[in-house]
Short mmCIF file of C-alpha atoms in Angstrom, two decimals:
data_model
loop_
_atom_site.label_atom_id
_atom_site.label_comp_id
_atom_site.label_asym_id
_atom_site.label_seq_id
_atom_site.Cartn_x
_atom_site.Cartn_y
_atom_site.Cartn_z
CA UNK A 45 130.93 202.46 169.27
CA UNK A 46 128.66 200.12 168.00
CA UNK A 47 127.04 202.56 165.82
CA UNK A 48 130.24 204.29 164.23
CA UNK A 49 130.88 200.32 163.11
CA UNK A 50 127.87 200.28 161.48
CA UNK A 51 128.55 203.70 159.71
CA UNK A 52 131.76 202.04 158.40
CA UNK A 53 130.21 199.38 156.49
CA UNK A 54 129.32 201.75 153.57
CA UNK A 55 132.65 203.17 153.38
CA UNK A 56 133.99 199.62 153.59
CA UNK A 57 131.90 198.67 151.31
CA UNK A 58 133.10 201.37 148.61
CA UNK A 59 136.66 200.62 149.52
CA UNK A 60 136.42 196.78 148.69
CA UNK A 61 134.62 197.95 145.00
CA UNK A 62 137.47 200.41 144.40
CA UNK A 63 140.09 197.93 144.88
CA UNK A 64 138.28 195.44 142.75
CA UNK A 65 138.14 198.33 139.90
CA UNK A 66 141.62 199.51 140.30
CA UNK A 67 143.12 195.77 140.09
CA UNK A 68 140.79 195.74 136.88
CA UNK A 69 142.40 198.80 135.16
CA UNK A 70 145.69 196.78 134.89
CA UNK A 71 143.72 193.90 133.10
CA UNK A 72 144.19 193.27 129.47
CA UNK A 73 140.72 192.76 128.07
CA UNK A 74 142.03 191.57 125.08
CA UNK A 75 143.87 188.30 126.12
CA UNK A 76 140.96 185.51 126.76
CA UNK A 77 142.06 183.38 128.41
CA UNK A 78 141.66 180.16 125.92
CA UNK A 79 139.52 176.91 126.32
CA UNK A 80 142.22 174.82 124.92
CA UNK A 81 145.00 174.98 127.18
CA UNK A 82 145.79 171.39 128.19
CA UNK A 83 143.90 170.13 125.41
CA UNK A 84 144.76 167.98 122.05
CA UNK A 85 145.59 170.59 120.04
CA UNK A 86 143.39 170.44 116.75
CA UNK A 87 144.80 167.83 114.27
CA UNK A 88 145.15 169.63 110.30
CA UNK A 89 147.08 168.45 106.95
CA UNK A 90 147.50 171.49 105.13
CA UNK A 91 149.48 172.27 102.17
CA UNK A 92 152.95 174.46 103.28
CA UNK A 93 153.61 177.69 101.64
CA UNK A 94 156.68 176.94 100.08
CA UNK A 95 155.74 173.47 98.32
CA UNK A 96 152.25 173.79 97.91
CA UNK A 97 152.47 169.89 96.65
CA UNK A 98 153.55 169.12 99.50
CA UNK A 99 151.10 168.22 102.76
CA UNK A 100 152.21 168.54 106.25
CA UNK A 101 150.12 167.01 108.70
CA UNK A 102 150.33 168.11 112.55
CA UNK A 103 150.53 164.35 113.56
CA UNK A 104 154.19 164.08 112.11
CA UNK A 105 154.97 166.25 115.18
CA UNK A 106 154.24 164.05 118.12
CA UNK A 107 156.37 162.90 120.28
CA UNK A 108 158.27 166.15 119.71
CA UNK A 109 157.53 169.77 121.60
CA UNK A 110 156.89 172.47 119.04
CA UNK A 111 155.97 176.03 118.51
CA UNK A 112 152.84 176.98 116.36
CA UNK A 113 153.15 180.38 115.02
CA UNK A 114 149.83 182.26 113.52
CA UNK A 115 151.14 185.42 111.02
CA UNK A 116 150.62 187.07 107.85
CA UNK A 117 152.47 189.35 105.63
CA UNK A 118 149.73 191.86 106.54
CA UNK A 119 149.95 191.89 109.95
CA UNK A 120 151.82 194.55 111.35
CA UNK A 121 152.78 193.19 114.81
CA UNK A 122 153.85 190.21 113.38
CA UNK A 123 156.91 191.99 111.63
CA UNK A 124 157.64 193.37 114.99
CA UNK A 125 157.90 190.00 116.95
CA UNK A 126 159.42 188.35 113.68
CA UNK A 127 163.17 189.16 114.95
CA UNK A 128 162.82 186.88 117.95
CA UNK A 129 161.39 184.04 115.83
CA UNK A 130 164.37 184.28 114.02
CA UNK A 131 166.70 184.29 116.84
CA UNK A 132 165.09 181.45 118.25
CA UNK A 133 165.56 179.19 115.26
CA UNK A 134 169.06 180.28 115.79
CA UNK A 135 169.20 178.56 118.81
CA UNK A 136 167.75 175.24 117.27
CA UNK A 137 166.04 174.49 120.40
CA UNK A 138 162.97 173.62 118.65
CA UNK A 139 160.64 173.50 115.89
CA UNK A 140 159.05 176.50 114.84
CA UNK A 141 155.75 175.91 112.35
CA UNK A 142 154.21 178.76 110.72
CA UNK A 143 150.32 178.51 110.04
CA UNK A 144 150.26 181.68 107.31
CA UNK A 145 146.55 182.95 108.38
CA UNK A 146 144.47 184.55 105.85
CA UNK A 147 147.67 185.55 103.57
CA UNK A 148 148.10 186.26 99.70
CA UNK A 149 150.83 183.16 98.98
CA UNK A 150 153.04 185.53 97.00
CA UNK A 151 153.40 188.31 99.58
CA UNK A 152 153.54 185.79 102.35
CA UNK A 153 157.21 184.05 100.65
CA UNK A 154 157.87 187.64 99.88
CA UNK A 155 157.77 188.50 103.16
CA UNK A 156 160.01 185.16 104.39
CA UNK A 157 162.63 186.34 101.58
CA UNK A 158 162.83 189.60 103.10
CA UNK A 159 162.76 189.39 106.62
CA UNK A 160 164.14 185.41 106.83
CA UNK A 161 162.27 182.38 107.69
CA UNK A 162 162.86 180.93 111.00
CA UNK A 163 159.95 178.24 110.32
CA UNK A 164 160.98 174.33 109.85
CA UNK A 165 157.62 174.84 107.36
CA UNK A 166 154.66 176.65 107.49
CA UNK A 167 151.01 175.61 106.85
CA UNK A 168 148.67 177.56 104.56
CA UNK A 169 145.26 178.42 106.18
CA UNK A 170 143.75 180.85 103.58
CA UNK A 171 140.47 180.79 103.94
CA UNK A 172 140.96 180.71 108.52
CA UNK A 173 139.28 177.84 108.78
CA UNK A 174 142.39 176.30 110.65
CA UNK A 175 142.44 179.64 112.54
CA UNK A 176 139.01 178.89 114.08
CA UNK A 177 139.50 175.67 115.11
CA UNK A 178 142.90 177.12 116.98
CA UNK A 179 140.68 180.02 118.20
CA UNK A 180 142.88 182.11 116.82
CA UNK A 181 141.23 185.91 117.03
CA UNK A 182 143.87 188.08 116.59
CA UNK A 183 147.21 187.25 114.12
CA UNK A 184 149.82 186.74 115.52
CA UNK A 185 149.46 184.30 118.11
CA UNK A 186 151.60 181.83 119.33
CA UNK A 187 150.95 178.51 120.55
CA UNK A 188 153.43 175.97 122.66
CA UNK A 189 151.99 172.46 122.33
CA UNK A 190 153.88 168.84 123.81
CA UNK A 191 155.00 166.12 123.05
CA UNK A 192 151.52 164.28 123.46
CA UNK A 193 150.39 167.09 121.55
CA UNK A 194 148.52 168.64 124.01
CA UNK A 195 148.24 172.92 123.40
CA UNK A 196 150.12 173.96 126.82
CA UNK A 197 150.19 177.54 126.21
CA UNK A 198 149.12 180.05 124.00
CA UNK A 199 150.52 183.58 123.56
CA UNK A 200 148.28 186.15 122.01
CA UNK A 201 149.62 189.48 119.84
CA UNK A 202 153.34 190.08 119.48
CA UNK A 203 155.84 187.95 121.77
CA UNK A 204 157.77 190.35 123.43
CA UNK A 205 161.37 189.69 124.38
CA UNK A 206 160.30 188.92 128.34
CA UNK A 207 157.77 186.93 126.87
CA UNK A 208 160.21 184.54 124.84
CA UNK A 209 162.93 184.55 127.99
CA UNK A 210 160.58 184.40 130.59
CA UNK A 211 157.82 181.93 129.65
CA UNK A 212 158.01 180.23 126.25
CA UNK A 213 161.93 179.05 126.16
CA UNK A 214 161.88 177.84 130.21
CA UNK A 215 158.61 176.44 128.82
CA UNK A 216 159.84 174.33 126.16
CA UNK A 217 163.12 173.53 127.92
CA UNK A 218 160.65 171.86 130.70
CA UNK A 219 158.50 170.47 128.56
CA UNK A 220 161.31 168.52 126.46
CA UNK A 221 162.76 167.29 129.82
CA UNK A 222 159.32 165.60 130.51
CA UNK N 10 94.33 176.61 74.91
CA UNK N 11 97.54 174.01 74.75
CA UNK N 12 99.57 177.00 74.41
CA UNK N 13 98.23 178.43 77.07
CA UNK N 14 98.66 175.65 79.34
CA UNK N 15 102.29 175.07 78.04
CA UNK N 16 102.78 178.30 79.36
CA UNK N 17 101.30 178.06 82.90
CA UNK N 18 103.23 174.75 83.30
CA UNK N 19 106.53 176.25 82.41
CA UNK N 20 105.62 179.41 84.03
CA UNK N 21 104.94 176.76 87.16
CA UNK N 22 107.79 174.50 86.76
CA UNK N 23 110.09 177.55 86.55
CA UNK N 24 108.15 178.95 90.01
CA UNK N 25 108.94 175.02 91.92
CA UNK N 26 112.80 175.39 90.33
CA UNK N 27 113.38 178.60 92.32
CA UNK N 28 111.99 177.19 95.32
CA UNK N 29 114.39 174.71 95.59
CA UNK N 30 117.14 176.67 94.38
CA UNK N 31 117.03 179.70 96.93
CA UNK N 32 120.60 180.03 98.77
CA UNK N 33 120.90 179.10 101.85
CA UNK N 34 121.37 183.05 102.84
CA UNK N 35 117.65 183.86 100.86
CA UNK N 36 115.87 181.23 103.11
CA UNK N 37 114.12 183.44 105.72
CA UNK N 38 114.33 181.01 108.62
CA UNK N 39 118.24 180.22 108.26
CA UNK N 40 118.70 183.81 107.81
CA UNK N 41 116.67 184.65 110.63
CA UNK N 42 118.63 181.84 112.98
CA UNK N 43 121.81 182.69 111.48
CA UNK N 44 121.19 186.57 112.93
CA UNK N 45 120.11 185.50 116.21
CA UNK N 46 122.88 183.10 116.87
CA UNK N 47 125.44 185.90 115.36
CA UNK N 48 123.91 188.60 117.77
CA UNK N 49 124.55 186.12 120.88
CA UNK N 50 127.78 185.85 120.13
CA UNK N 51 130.36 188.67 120.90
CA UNK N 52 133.41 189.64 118.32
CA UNK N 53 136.69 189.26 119.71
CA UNK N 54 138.36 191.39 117.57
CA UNK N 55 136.13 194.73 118.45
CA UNK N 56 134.60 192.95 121.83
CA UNK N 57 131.85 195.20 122.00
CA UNK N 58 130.23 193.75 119.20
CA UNK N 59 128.24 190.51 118.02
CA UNK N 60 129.07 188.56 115.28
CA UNK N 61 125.93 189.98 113.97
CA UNK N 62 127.31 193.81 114.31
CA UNK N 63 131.02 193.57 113.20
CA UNK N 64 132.12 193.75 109.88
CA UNK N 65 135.69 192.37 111.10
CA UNK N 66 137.37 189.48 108.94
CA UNK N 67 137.04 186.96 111.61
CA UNK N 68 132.74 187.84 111.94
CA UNK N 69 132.73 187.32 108.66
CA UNK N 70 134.29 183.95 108.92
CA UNK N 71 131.79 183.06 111.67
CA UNK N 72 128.81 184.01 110.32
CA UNK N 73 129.89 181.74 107.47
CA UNK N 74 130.59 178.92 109.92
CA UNK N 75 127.20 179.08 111.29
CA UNK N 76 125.85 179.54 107.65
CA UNK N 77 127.48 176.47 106.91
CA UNK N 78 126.33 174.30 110.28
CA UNK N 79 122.75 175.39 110.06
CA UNK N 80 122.83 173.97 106.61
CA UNK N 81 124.58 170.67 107.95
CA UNK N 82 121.55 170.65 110.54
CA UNK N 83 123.11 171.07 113.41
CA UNK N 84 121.45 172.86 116.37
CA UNK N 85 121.62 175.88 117.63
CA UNK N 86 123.61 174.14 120.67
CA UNK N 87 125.94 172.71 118.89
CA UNK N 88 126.77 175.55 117.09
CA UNK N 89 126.98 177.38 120.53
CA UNK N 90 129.39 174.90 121.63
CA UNK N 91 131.13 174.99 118.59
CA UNK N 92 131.71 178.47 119.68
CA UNK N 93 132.70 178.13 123.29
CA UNK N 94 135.00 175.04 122.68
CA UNK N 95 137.28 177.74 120.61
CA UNK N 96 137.29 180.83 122.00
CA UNK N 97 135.61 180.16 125.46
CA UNK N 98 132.39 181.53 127.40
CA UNK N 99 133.91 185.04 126.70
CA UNK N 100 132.22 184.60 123.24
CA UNK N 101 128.39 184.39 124.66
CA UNK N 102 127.01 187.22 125.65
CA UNK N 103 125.04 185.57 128.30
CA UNK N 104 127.32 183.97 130.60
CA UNK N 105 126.36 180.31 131.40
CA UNK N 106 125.31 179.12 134.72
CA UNK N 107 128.04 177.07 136.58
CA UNK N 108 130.08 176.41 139.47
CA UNK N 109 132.36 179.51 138.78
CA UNK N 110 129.66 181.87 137.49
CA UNK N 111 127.46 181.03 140.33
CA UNK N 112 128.42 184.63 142.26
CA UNK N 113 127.81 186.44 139.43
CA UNK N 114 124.30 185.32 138.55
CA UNK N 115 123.30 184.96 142.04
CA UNK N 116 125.37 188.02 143.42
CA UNK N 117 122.33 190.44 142.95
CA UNK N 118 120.05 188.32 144.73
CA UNK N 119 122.54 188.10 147.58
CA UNK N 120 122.75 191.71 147.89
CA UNK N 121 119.11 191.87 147.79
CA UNK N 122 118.65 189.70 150.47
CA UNK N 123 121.30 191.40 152.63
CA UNK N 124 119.57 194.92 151.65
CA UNK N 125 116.28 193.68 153.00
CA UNK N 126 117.86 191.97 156.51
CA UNK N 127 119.51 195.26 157.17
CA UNK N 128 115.87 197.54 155.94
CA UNK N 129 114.11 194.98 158.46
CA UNK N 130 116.41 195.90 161.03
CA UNK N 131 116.63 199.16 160.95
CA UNK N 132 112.92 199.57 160.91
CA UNK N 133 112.75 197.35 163.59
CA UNK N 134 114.91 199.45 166.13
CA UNK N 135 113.14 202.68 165.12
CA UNK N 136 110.10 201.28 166.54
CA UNK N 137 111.88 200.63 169.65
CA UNK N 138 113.55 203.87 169.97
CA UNK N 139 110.12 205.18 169.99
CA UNK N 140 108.03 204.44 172.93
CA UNK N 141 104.50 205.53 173.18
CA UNK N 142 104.11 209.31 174.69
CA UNK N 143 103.37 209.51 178.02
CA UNK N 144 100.14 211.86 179.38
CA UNK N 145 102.17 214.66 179.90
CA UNK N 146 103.80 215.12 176.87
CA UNK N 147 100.58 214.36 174.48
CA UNK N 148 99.15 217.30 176.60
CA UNK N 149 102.61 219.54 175.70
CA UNK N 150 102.27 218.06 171.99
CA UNK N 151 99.04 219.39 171.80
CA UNK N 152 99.93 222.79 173.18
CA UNK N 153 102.66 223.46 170.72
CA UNK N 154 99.94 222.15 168.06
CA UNK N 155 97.64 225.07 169.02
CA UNK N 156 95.71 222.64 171.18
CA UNK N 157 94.06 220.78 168.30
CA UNK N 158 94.78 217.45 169.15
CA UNK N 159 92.56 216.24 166.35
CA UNK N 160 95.45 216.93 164.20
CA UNK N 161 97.05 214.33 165.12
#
């Protein structure tokens, strides 16, 4: 008895490294997780793309919860979540700011022409300097941040509509009751 | 001969201007430290790539970021941390050493250890399971050996 125990442990063994690899099959390796969740989120004044003049600077948004969206006209997923942007500035449950990553100026208001603009304004970060200090690794990515202006989540690639019902509106709902 | 000099000290002068002109890029030691930080650091766009490696828009935009801090003199542990405070430990390829990477640096060593308690054992009980032949059968032993007990 004692010995068929001890002839288990290998087997055991094997069983507890499958499970491990199996549950890691159903991992995305590509969303890490980010370092700045529950931090300040990094203060910018950047010109906006439609009046370059014109500098927005992130403190104007305290004391308010907004969305932070990273695209580009190049970006292919981006056009694919761009639909619920625009139904969620619809809604006018809160502000949306665009940071246009990496982006010709020209194709990037092309692009809002076309396909409508559901940002209050959106930031220019050509050169992705911005981008780094967001983390940002892959456009588009989407970033909720308070009203103390602290980043509380962070989407990365295209939000998906179960994404945008089931985490980032209950999220902001919460956040503006706080 | 003034000539000549003329010539050596402009031929000199121009020599000192270069020296202090080299980009940053051209000077072998920032290059050198800018490569070895890049190759410590992994692309997240193509993960299975350094900084160093990829060719993606956003290694390009690091490698310039460390260009541009080794220049401002920071270290290379503040560029590290730089790094990390952005995109997280996934970024290093060496994980660091803390609390919740303690099981996977010292994992091995616990599976070593448990390895040898279970060799030890085992050896152990073999040498109990067997006891010393009696008379008898050394005598049969040495039968079925074609009585050469020498061979043992």
């Amino acid at each position: 008895m004692k010995k068929a125990a001890f002839y288990l442990i290998p087997l055991a063994a094997f069983v507890i490294l499958a499970v491990f690899l199996l549950r890691g099959l159903w991992l995305n390796p590509r969303e890490v997780p980010s370092p700045l969740i529950g931090k300040a989120a990094p203060v910018f004044e950047r010109p906006t793309l439609n009046k370059p003049g014109l500098q927005f600077a992130s403190k104007e948004m305290l004391g308010q919860v907004w969305v932070f969206n990273v695209w580009a006209s190049w970006c292919t997923p981006c056009r694919q979540e761009h639909p619920l942007w625009n139904e969620l500035a619809a809604k006018k449950l809160v502000p949306i700011i665009g940071m246009n990553y990496k982006d010709d100026a020209g194709a990037a208001r092309k692009w809002l022409t076309d396909l409508g603009d559901p940002y209050t304004l959106t930031i220019v970060d050509g050169d992705g300097r911005l981008g780094i200090d967001y983390g940002v690794y892959g456009v588009p990515e989407t970033f909720i941040i308070d009203k103390q202006g602290l980043i509380r989540h962070k989407h990365i690639g295209p939000v998906t509509p179960e994404a945008m019902e089931k985490k980032i509106v209950p999220l902001v709902r919460e956040l503006q009751k706080s | 001969m003034r000539a000549l000099f003329l010539v050596l000290m402009l031929a000199l002068a121009g020599g000192l201007h270069a020296q202090t002109a080299v980009p940053t890029e051209d000077d072998p030691l920032t290059a050198k430290r800018e490569v070895d930080l890049a190759s410590k650091l992994r692309c997240l766009v193509c993960q299975n790539q350094s900084i160093a490696d990829s060719h993606a828009g956003l290694a390009v935009d690091l490698r310039r970021q460390i260009r541009e801090q080794i220049a401002a003199g920071k270290s290379d542990t503040e560029i590290v941390n730089f790094m990390t405070d952005r995109y997280g430990d996934f970024v290093l390829y060496e994980p660091p050493f803390k609390a919740t990477t303690l099981l996977l640096w010292l994992g091995p060593l616990l599976l070593l250890g448990l390895g040898a308690v279970v060799v030890v054992r085992v050896i152990r009980r073999r040498k109990q399971a067997a006891p010393p032949l009696s008379n008898d059968e050394r005598a049969r032993a040495a039968a079925l050996l074609g009585g050469k007990e020498s061979g043992q």
